[in-house]
XYZ file of C-alpha atoms in Angstrom:
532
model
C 74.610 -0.710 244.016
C 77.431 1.306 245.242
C 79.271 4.994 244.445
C 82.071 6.600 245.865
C 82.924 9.932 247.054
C 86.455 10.732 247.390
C 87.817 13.018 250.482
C 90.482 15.127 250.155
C 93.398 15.590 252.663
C 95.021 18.997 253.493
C 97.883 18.033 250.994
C 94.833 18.257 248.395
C 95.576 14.423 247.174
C 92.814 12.027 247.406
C 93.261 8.966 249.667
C 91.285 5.272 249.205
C 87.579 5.804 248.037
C 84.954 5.716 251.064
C 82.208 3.149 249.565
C 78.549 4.713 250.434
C 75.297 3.451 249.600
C 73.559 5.217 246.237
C 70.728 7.397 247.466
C 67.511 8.138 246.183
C 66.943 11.117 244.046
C 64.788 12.886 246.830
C 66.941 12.025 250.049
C 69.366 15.142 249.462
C 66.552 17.765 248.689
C 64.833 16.423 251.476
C 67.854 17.594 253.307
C 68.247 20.517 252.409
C 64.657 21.495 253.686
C 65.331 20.401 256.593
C 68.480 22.305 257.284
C 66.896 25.196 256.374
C 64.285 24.265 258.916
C 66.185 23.300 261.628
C 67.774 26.796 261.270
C 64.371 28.288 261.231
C 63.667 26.348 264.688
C 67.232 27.337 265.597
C 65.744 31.090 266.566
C 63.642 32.886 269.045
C 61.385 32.586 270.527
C 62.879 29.223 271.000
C 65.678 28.392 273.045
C 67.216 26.338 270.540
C 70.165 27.586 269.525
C 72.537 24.713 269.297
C 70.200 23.212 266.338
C 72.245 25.561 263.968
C 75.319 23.223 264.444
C 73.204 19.926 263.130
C 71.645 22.562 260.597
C 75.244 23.376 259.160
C 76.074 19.575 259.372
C 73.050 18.396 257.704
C 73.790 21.449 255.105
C 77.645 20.244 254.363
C 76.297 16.660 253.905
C 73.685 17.883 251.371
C 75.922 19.935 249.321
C 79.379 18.387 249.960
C 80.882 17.378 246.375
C 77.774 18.579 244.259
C 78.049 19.952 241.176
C 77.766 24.030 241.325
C 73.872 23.690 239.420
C 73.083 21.558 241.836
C 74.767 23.128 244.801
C 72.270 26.005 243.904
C 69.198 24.052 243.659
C 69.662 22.888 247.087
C 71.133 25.802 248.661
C 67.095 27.683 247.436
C 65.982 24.822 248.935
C 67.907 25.473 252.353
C 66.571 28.801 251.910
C 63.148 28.273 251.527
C 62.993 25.958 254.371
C 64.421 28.366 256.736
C 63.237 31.906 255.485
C 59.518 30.529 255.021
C 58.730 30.266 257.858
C 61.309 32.484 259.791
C 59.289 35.578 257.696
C 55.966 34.262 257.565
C 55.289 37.801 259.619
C 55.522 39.549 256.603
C 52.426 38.055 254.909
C 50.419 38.899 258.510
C 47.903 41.679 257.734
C 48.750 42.058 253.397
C 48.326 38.087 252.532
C 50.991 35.642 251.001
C 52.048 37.145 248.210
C 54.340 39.418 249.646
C 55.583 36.908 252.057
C 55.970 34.337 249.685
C 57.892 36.592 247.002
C 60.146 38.363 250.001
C 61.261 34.908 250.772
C 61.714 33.570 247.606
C 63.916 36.144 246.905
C 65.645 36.383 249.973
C 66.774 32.176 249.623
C 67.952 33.311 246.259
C 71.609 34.475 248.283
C 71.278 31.051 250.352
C 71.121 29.381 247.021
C 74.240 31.181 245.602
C 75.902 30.241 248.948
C 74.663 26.736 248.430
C 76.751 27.246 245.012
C 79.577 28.165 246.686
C 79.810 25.930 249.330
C 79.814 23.168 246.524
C 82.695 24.577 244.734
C 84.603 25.216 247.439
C 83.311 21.575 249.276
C 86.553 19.397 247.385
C 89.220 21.940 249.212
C 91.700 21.494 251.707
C 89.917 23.319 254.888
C 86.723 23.218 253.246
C 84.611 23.677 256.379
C 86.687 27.063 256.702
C 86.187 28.047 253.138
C 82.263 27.462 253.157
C 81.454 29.273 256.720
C 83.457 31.946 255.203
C 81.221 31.896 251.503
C 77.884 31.549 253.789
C 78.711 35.300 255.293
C 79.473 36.336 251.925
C 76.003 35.277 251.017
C 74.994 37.481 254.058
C 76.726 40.224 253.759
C 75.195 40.574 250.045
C 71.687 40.108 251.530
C 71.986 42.653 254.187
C 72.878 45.329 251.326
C 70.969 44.723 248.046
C 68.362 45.343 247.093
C 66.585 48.256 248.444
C 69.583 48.580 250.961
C 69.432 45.284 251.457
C 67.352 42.598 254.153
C 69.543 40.935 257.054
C 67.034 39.766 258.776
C 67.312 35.869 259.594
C 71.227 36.414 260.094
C 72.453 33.380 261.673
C 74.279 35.127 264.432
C 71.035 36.904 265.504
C 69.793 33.107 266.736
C 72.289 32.904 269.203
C 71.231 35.395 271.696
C 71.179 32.208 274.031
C 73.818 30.622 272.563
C 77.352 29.776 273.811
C 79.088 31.707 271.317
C 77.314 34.767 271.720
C 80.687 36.021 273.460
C 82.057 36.580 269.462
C 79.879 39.105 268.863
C 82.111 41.420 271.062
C 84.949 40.175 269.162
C 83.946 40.647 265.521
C 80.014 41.697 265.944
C 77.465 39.823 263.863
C 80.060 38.208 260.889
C 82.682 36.730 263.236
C 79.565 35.506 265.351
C 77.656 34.073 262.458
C 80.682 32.535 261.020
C 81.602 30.686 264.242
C 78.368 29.039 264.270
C 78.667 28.002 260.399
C 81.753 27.044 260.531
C 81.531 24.564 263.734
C 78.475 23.240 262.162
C 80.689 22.240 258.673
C 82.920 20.881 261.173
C 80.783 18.613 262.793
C 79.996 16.805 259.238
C 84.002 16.829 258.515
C 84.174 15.072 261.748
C 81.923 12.333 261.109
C 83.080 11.948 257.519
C 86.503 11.558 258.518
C 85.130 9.020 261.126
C 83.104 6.976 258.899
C 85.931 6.794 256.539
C 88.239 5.465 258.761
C 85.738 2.647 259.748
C 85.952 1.983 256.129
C 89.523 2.273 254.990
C 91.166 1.314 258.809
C 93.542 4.556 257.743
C 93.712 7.307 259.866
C 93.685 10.551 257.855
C 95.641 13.126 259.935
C 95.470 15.876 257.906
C 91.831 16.260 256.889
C 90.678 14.649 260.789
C 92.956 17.696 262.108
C 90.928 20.177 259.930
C 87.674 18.871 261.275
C 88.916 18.763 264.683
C 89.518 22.329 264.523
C 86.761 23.554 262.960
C 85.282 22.604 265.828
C 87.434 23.378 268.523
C 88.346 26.635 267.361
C 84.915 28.470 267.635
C 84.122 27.007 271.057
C 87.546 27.709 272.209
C 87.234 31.276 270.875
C 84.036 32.120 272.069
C 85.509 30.967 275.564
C 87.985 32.805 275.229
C 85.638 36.188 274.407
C 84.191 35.870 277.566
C 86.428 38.453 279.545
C 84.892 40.893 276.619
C 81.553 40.565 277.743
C 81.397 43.274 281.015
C 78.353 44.793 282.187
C 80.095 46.891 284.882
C 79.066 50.247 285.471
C 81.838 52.467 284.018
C 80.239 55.728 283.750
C 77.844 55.042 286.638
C 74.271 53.963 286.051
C 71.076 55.978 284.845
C 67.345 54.861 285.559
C 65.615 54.568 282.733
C 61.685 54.120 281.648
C 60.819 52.425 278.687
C 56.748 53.415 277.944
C 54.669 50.557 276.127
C 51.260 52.483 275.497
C 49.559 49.581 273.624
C 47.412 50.439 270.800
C 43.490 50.188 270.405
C 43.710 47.204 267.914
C 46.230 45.028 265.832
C 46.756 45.136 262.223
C 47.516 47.752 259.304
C 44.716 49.877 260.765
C 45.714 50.529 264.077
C 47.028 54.080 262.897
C 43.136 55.069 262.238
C 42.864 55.690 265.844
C 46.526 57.807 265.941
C 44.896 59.591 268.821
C 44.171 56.582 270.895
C 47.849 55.109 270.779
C 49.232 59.217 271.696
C 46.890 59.186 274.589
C 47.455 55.545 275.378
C 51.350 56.890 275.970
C 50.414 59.851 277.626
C 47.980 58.163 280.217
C 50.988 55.481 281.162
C 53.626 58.498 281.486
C 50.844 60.047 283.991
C 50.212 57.223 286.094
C 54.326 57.005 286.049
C 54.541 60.310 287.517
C 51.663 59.194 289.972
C 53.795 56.162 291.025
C 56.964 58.297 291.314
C 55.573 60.835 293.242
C 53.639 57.937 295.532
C 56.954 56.403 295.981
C 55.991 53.273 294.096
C 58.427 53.544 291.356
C 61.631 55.422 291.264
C 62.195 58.322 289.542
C 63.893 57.903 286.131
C 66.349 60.262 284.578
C 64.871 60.093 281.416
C 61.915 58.401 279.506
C 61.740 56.661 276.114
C 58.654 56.081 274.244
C 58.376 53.819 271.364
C 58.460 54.566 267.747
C 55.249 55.683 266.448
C 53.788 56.499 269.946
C 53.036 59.931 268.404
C 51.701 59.260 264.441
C 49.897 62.930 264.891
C 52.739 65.459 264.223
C 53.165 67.230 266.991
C 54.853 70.289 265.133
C 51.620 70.932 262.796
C 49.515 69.924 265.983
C 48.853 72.201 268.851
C 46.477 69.576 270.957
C 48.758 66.728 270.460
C 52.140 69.265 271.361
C 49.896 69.761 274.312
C 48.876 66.391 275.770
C 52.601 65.569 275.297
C 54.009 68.534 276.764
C 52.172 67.793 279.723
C 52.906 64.052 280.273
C 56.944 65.337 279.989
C 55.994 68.119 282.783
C 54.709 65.373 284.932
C 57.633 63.106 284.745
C 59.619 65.996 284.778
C 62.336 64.376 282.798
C 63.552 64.650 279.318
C 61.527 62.348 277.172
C 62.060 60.353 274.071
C 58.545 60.564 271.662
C 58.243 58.362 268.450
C 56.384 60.606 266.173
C 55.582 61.028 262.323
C 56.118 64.511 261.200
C 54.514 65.583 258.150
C 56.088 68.642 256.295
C 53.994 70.720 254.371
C 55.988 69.059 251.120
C 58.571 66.535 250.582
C 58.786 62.936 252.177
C 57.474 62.217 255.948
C 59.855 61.515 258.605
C 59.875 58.886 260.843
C 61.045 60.992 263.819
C 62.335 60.711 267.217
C 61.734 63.713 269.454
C 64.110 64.838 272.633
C 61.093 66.803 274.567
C 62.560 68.749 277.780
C 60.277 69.047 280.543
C 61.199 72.872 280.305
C 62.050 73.685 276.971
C 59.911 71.374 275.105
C 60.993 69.649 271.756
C 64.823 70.231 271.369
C 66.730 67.711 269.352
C 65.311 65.350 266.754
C 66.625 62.078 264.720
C 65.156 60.626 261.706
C 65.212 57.160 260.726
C 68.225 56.691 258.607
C 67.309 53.375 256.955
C 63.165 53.629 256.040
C 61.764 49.959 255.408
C 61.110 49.446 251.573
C 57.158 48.287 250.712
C 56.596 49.152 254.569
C 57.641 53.312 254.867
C 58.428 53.593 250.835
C 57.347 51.806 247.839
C 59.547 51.379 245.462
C 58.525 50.705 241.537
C 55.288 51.708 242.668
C 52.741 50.886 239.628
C 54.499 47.621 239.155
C 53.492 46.329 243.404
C 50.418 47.791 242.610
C 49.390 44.818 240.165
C 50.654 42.502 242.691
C 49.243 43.849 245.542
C 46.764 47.068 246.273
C 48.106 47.241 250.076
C 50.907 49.485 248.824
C 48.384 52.322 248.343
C 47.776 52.242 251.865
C 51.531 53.879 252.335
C 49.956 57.179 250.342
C 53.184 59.185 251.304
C 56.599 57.946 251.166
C 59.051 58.445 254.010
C 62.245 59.717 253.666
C 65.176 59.173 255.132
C 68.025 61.067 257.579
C 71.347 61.545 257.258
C 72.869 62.448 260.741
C 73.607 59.738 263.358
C 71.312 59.764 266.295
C 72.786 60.757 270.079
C 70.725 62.325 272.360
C 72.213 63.716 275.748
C 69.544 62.929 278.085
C 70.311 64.359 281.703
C 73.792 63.837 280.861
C 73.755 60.451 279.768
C 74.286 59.839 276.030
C 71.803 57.682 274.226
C 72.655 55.963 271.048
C 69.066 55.546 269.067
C 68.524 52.713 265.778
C 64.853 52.784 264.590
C 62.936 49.700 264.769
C 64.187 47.652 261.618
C 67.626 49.257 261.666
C 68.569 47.504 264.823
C 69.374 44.781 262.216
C 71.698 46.312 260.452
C 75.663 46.655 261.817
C 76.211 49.568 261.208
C 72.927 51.254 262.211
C 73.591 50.905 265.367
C 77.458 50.885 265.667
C 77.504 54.464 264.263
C 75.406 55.323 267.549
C 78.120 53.353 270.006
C 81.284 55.308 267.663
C 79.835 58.890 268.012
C 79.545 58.372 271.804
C 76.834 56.444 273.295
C 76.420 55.083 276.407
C 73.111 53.307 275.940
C 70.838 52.239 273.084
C 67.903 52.589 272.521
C 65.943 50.675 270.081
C 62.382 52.590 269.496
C 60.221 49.909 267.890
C 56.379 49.834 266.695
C 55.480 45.757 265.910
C 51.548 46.318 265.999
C 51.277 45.863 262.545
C 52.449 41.853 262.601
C 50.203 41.129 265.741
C 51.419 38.351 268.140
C 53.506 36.351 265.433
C 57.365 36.002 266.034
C 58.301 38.832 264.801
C 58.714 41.011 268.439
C 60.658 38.105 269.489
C 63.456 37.936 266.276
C 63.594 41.965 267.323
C 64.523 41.362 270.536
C 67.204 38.677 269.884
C 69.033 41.275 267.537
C 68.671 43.878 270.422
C 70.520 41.234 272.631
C 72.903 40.473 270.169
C 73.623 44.192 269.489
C 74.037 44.617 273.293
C 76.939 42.466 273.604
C 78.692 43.440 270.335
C 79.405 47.098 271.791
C 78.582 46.102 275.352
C 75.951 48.551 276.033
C 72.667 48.404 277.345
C 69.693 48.146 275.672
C 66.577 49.718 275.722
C 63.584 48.347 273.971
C 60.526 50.419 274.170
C 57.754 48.876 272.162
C 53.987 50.188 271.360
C 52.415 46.662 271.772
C 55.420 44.161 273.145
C 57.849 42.872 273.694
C 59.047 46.133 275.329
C 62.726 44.648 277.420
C 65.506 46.403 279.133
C 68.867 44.187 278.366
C 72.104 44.432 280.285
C 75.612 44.645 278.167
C 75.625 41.169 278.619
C 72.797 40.632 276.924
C 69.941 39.306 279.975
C 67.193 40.606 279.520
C 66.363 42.157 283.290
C 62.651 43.421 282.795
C 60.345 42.734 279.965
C 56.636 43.521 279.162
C 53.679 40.929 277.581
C 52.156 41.608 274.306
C 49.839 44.229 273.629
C 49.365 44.868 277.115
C 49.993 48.586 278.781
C 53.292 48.917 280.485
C 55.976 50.937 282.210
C 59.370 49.289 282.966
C 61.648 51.291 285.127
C 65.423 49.874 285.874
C 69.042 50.853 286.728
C 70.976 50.308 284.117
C 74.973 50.422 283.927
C 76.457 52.773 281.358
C 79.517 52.399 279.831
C 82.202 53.917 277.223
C 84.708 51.537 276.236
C 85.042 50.319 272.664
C 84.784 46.398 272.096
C 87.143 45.121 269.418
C 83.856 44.669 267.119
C 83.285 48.254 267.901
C 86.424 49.436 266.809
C 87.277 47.231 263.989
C 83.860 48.256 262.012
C 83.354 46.106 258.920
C 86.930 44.980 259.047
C 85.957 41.547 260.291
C 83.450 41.019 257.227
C 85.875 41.973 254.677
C 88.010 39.808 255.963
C 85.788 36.997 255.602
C 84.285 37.975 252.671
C 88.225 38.240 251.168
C 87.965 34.055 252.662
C 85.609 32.980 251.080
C 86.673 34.884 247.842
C 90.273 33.072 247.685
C 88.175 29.982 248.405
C 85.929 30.056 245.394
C 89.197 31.462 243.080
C 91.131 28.483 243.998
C 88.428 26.303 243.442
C 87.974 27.600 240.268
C 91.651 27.114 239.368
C 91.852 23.784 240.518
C 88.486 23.208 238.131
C 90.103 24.946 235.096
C 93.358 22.584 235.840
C 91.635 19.282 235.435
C 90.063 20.543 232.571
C 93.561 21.045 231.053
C 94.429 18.023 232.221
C 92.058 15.667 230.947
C 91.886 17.402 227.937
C 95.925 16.509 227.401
C-alpha cells in the first residue's frame, strides 16, 4: 500500500506527488513523544543543546500536512513528552498531582501550536510560518494564567548553544525562534531531498526555502557575535555572592528560619575573617540569597542584630533576602540594601510572586486537590517599583528567583540603569532535582541578552557568578556552605534586545498571525472551490 503527500513550492502550486510508504497508526504519536523528549534532553544540566534542531525536525515530520484536530493531538503529545519531565521538580516535596496537572496544562499551548503548525504546514515558507506560531504558543504561556509560566522556553536550552549570540539581538523570542525555525528547516531539507530522489526534479523554490531556514539562523547568530562583549566599560566591582545552606531539604526547611539566618551570618563572618587574613579580597558589596532572612528583621530585634553585625564585619553594603511580615495585609518577599553604617536603607519586593508557591489562588478549590496549599497560611503580595540598588556606586539590577524567567522582569532592571544583575534565588524546597540547573541556564541566557553580569546567590546551590558572555567563572555545589568572591566587569550599553523591548515578539507573534490567516483563506478557498 501506498499514499501521497503533496509539497508545495513557493509559487504555492503543487508539483508531482512524492510516493511514501502508509504508516502505522502509532508511528506519528510515537513521534511526537519523542520530540517533546528530545527537547526535554535538549536542556541543562545537559550539554545537549543541538538535540532541539532533530527535536523541531522530528516535530515538522509529525505534524507536517495533518489535519488541525490532529495537529493538536500531537502537538499535547509533544508537550507532554517534553514538559513531563522538564517539570517533574514541581511534584518534589507536594506529590504528582500538582506536577502532573501543571504540565498537563502547560502542553495544552504546545498542543495549540501543534494546531498551528498544521495549518500553516501546506504554505509557501512554512518552516518560517511555524517557528514563528511556536513563539506565539510561548509568548501566551509566559502570560496566562496566573501571569503566566515560561519556564521550559526553548531559548533558555541554549545557554551552550551556538546561537546563544541572538539573544543580544532580539532576547529570548528571536533566540527561541532561531532554534525552531532551523529545526523546521532541517525536515524541509530532507523532504525536498527525498523528493527529488523520487521525482528526478529539482524543486528550486521550496529547496531554496529550506536552504534558508537553515542558513539564516546560523548565519545570524554568527553574525551576533560582535554583540556579545564582556569588556569592562564602567570598570569592574568585586562582588560576594553568600550561599548559607540550610539545615535540611524540603517544604520544611523554613521550621528552622533561624538556622538558615545564622547559617548566612556565620559565612559573612568567616568572609570578613578571610578578608582581613588576606585570603580573599575585599568585595565592594555582598549579596545574599533570597530567603536567607525568613525572620523579619523589621519586627525582630535579635535577627536586625545578628545581621547588623555580619554587615559591620564585611563592612560593605549588603544585599539580605528576607520575608517581612506587616502587622496586616500580604507578606513581602523582600530584598534588603543593609549599610554597614546606616543599617537597612532601600528595599525591593518581588514584583511577580509564584502562584500555588507564595499565593494560592482559588483557594478552597486546591484544597480538595491537594492539602499542601495550607502550608502557604499567608499570601504574598506583590511590588510595584523596579528594583536598582546603588551599592558602593555600582548599580545593581535585582529579578527574584522565578522572575529571572520572565523578559521583562529583568529587562526593566537593565532599562532603569543597571550595571549588574543579580538574581537572589532560594531552590531548597525542590532538593537536588534539575531545577537549580534550568535557573541557572536562564541566568546565562539573561546575561547575554543585556550583556551584563550575573550574579546568582543561592541558599542551597547552584550559587554562580556569569560574565556578559554568559561563562559561568565561579560556581558553588549543592547544599553545601559557600562564599564566591570575583571581579566582575560592569557595563552600560544597551543591546538591541535591550532597547527594542517586546518589539521582537510582536513581530513574530504578527508572523505567525498572517501565517495562520492565510492559511485559513487558502482553506475557505478550496472550500468554495470544490463546492462550485
Amino acid at each position: 500500500m501506498s499514499a501521497t503527500i503533496t509539497p508545495v513550492d513557493a509559487s504555492g502550486t503543487d508539483p508531482a506527488p512524492e510516493p511514501v510508504s502508509r504508516l502505522p497508526r502509532f508511528v506519528r504519536p510515537g513521534a511526537a513523544l519523542l520530540s517533546g523528549f528530545l527537547l526535554y534532553l535538549s536542556f541543562p544540566p545537559r550539554p545537549l543543546w543541538w538535540l532541539a534542531l532533530p527535536a523541531f525536525a522530528l516535530l515538522g515530520w509529525t505534524l507536517r500536512g495533518r489535519r488541525l484536530r490532529s495537529g493538536f493531538g500531537l502537538g499535547h503529545l509533544a508537550g507532554l513528552g517534553f514538559l513531563l519531565p522538564l517539570l517533574i521538580w514541581t511534584g518534589e516535596e507536594v506529590g504528582p498531582v500538582p506536577w502532573l496537572a501543571l504540565a498537563a496544562l502547560e502542553a495544552l499551548f504546545v498542543a495549540a501550536a501543534g494546531l498551528g503548525i498544521a495549518a500553516v504546514s501546506r504554505l509557501p515558507w512554512w518552516p518560517v510560518f511555524a517557528a514563528g506560531v511556536w513563539i506565539l504558543a510561548e509568548a501566551a504561556r509566559a502570560r496566562v494564567p496566573f501571569g503566566g509560566f515560561p519556564w521550559g522556553k526553548i531559548a533558555f536550552g541554549q545557554a551552550d548553544g551556538v546561537f546563544l549570540p541572538l539573544a543580544a539581538v532580539g532576547g529570548t523570542p528571536v533566540l527561541g525562534f532561531a532554534v525552531a525555525l532551523c529545526g523546521f528547516g532541517l525536515y524541509e531539507t530532507c523532504r525536498q531531498v527525498r523528493a527529488h530522489r523520487a521525482t528526478g526534479t529539482v524543486p528550486r523554490g521550496p529547496l531554496a526555502v529550506a536552504a534558508l531556514s537553515v542558513l539564516v539562523p546560523v548565519t545570524g547568530a554568527l553574525a551576533a557575535l560582535p554583540l556579545v562583549d564582556d569588556s569592562a566599560e564602567d570598570g569592574t566591582a568585586t562582588v560576594a555572592a553568600v550561599q548559607g545552606n540550610v539545615p535540611r531539604l524540603g517544604l520544611d526547611f523554613n521550621a528552622q528560619r533561624r538556622a538558615v539566618l545564622d547559617n548566612h551570618v556565620a559565612r559573612t563572618h568567616e568572609l570578613a575573617q578571610d578578608v582581613e587574613a588576606g585570603r580573599a579580597p575585599r568585595p565592594d558589596f555582598v549579596l545574599w540569597p533570597e530567603n536567607s532572612s525568613d525572620i523579619d528583621p523589621y519586627a525582630n530585634a535579635d535577627a536586625a542584630d545578628v545581621i547588623d553585625g555580619a554587615v559591620r564585619a564585611i563592612g560593605v553594603p549588603t544585599v539580605i533576602g528576607a520575608v517581612v511580615a506587616p502587622e496586616t495585609g500580604k507578606l513581602r518577599n523582600t530584598l534588603i540594601e543593609w549599610d554597614p553604617e546606616r543599617g537597612p536603607v532601600a528595599t525591593y519586593d518581588k514584583r511577580h510572586v509564584q502562584p500555588f508557591g507564595e499565593y494560592i489562588p482559588m483557594r478552597p478549590l486546591v484544597r480538595v486537590f491537594n492539602s499542601n496549599v495550607d502550608r502557604v497560611s499567608r499570601d504574598f503580595g506583590a511590588g510595584t517599583k523596579v528594583g536598582v540598588f546603588d551599592l558602593a556606586g555600582t548599580k545593581v539590577g535585582l529579578a527574584t528567583c522565578y522572575e529571572a524567567a520572565f523578559d521583562w522582569a529583568v529587562r526593566d532592571t537593565v532599562t532603569h540603569g543597571a550595571q549588574l544583575i543579580s538574581v537572589p534565588s532560594n531552590n531548597a524546597t525542590f532538593g537536588r532535582t534539575e531545577m537549580t540547573y534550568q535557573q541557572l541556564a536562564m541566568s546565562r541566557v539573561r546575561a547575554v541578552e543585556h550583556s551584563r553580569s550575573v550574579v546568582v546567590p543561592v541558599t542551597s546551590g547552584v550559587s554562580a557568578i556569569i560574565r556578559p558572555d554568559g561563562e559561568i567563572v565561579s560556581r558553588t555545589k549543592m547544599f553545601t556552605p559557600d562564599v564566591l568572591v570575583e571581579k566582575v566587569p560592569l557595563r552600560s550599553s544597551l543591546t538591541p534586545a535591550t532597547r527594542m523591548g517586546t518589539l521582537p515578539e510582536a513581530l513574530l507573534v504578527a508572523l505567525a498571525a498572517a501565517g495562520l490567516g492565510w492559511s485559513a483563506l487558502r482553506s475557505v478557498r478550496a472550500r468554495r472551490t470544490r463546492a462550485e
